[in-house]
Amino acid sequence: MIKQSLLLFAVVILFLTSCGPNVSVSTLTGKWKYIKIEHPNASPPDTVKKAELDQAAPYIQFTPEMKYLIVWENKFLSHGSFTLNGKNLNVTEKLPDGKTRDFVFTVSELTDSKIVFESSGPEGSKVTALRASKF
């Protein structure tokens, strides 16, 4: 009975760990063009209009050195570093005054050509992006 329980437990753990995206520095590395930005926790929830995204041309770029950069309308919006914890990116943003701010991006989907990640909280957003280039 104990052997069967342990075997079942092992199968469940393998299933749960295989369900999430394979997030690694090598799978993230590159430039990702935003194609959809949602604010599911806003009241009411909203989505950035396609015309605004086309004009702003936002993207996020991840480097092999575990740095990130977010650009909006050809201006640096945010930059800093990240570490990985499963499907979570623990982000440390460098602020203009020299301070830092920590937050988490959770990756819910990651393929060679598409990423979906989100931040939580009342101002959280869900971003869908397509790979524009790979280093």
Coordinates of C-alpha atoms in Angstrom, one line a residue:
M1 CA 0.0 0.0 0.0
I2 CA 2.8 2.4 0.9
K3 CA 4.6 1.6 -2.4
Q4 CA 1.4 2.4 -4.4
S5 CA 0.9 5.7 -2.5
L6 CA 4.5 6.7 -3.2
L7 CA 4.2 5.8 -6.8
L8 CA 1.0 7.7 -7.2
F9 CA 2.6 10.7 -5.4
A10 CA 5.6 10.6 -7.8
V11 CA 3.3 10.5 -10.8
V12 CA 1.2 13.4 -9.6
I13 CA 4.4 15.5 -8.9
L14 CA 5.7 14.7 -12.4
F15 CA 2.4 15.7 -13.9
L16 CA 2.2 19.0 -12.0
T17 CA 5.8 20.0 -12.9
S18 CA 5.3 19.1 -16.5
C19 CA 2.2 21.3 -16.8
G20 CA 4.0 24.7 -16.5
P21 CA 6.1 26.3 -19.1
N22 CA 9.9 25.5 -19.3
V23 CA 11.2 28.9 -18.1
S24 CA 15.0 29.3 -18.4
V25 CA 17.4 32.0 -19.3
S26 CA 17.9 30.5 -22.7
T27 CA 14.2 30.2 -23.5
L28 CA 13.6 33.8 -22.4
T29 CA 16.6 35.4 -24.0
G30 CA 15.6 37.8 -26.8
K31 CA 13.3 40.7 -27.7
W32 CA 9.6 40.1 -27.3
K33 CA 7.1 42.5 -29.0
Y34 CA 3.9 43.2 -27.0
I35 CA 0.8 42.3 -28.9
K36 CA -1.7 42.4 -26.1
I37 CA -1.8 44.0 -22.6
E38 CA -4.7 43.3 -20.3
H39 CA -5.5 44.7 -16.8
P40 CA -7.7 42.0 -15.4
N41 CA -7.6 43.4 -11.8
A42 CA -8.7 46.9 -12.8
S43 CA -12.2 48.1 -12.0
P44 CA -13.5 47.6 -14.6
P45 CA -11.0 45.3 -16.3
D46 CA -9.5 46.7 -19.5
T47 CA -7.2 46.0 -22.5
V48 CA -4.8 48.4 -24.2
K49 CA -6.2 49.1 -27.7
K50 CA -4.4 47.6 -30.7
A51 CA -3.9 51.0 -32.2
E52 CA -2.1 52.2 -29.1
L53 CA 0.2 49.2 -29.1
D54 CA 0.9 49.6 -32.8
Q55 CA 1.9 53.3 -32.1
A56 CA 3.9 52.7 -28.9
A57 CA 5.7 49.5 -30.3
P58 CA 6.4 48.2 -26.7
Y59 CA 8.7 45.3 -26.1
I60 CA 10.6 43.5 -23.4
Q61 CA 14.2 42.2 -23.9
F62 CA 15.8 39.6 -21.8
T63 CA 19.6 39.0 -21.9
P64 CA 21.7 36.0 -21.1
E65 CA 23.2 38.0 -18.2
M66 CA 19.7 37.9 -16.6
K67 CA 19.0 41.6 -17.3
Y68 CA 15.7 43.0 -18.7
L69 CA 14.7 46.2 -20.5
I70 CA 11.2 47.4 -21.3
V71 CA 10.7 50.0 -24.0
W72 CA 7.6 52.0 -24.8
E73 CA 7.5 54.6 -27.7
N74 CA 11.3 54.2 -28.1
K75 CA 11.9 55.2 -24.5
F76 CA 13.3 53.1 -21.7
L77 CA 10.3 52.4 -19.4
S78 CA 12.0 50.0 -17.0
H79 CA 15.2 48.0 -16.6
G80 CA 17.0 45.9 -14.1
S81 CA 17.7 42.2 -13.4
F82 CA 15.8 39.0 -12.7
T83 CA 16.2 35.6 -11.2
L84 CA 14.2 32.5 -11.9
N85 CA 12.1 30.5 -9.5
G86 CA 10.1 27.9 -11.5
K87 CA 7.7 29.9 -13.7
N88 CA 8.3 33.1 -11.7
L89 CA 10.7 35.9 -12.7
N90 CA 11.7 37.7 -9.6
V91 CA 12.4 41.2 -11.0
T92 CA 14.5 43.9 -9.4
E93 CA 13.8 47.2 -11.2
K94 CA 16.4 50.0 -11.1
L95 CA 14.6 53.3 -10.4
P96 CA 15.9 56.7 -11.5
D97 CA 16.8 57.8 -7.9
G98 CA 19.1 54.8 -7.5
K99 CA 16.7 52.8 -5.5
T100 CA 15.2 49.5 -6.5
R101 CA 11.8 47.9 -6.6
D102 CA 11.1 44.2 -6.5
F103 CA 8.1 42.4 -8.1
V104 CA 7.3 39.1 -9.7
F105 CA 6.3 38.3 -13.3
T106 CA 4.6 34.9 -13.5
V107 CA 5.0 33.1 -16.9
S108 CA 1.8 31.2 -17.8
E109 CA 2.9 30.4 -21.4
L110 CA 6.2 30.2 -23.1
T111 CA 7.1 28.8 -26.5
D112 CA 9.9 29.6 -28.9
S113 CA 7.7 32.3 -30.5
K114 CA 5.2 33.5 -27.7
I115 CA 5.3 34.5 -24.1
V116 CA 2.4 35.3 -21.7
F117 CA 3.4 36.8 -18.4
E118 CA 1.6 38.7 -15.7
S119 CA 2.1 40.7 -12.5
S120 CA -0.4 40.6 -9.7
G121 CA -2.1 43.2 -7.5
P122 CA -4.6 45.9 -8.3
E123 CA -2.4 47.5 -11.0
G124 CA -1.2 44.1 -12.3
S125 CA -1.2 43.4 -16.0
K126 CA -1.1 40.4 -18.3
V127 CA 1.1 40.7 -21.4
T128 CA 1.2 38.6 -24.5
A129 CA 4.2 39.1 -26.6
L130 CA 5.8 37.5 -29.7
R131 CA 9.5 36.9 -30.2
A132 CA 10.9 39.6 -32.4
S133 CA 14.5 38.4 -32.2
K134 CA 16.7 35.9 -30.4
F135 CA 20.3 36.5 -29.3

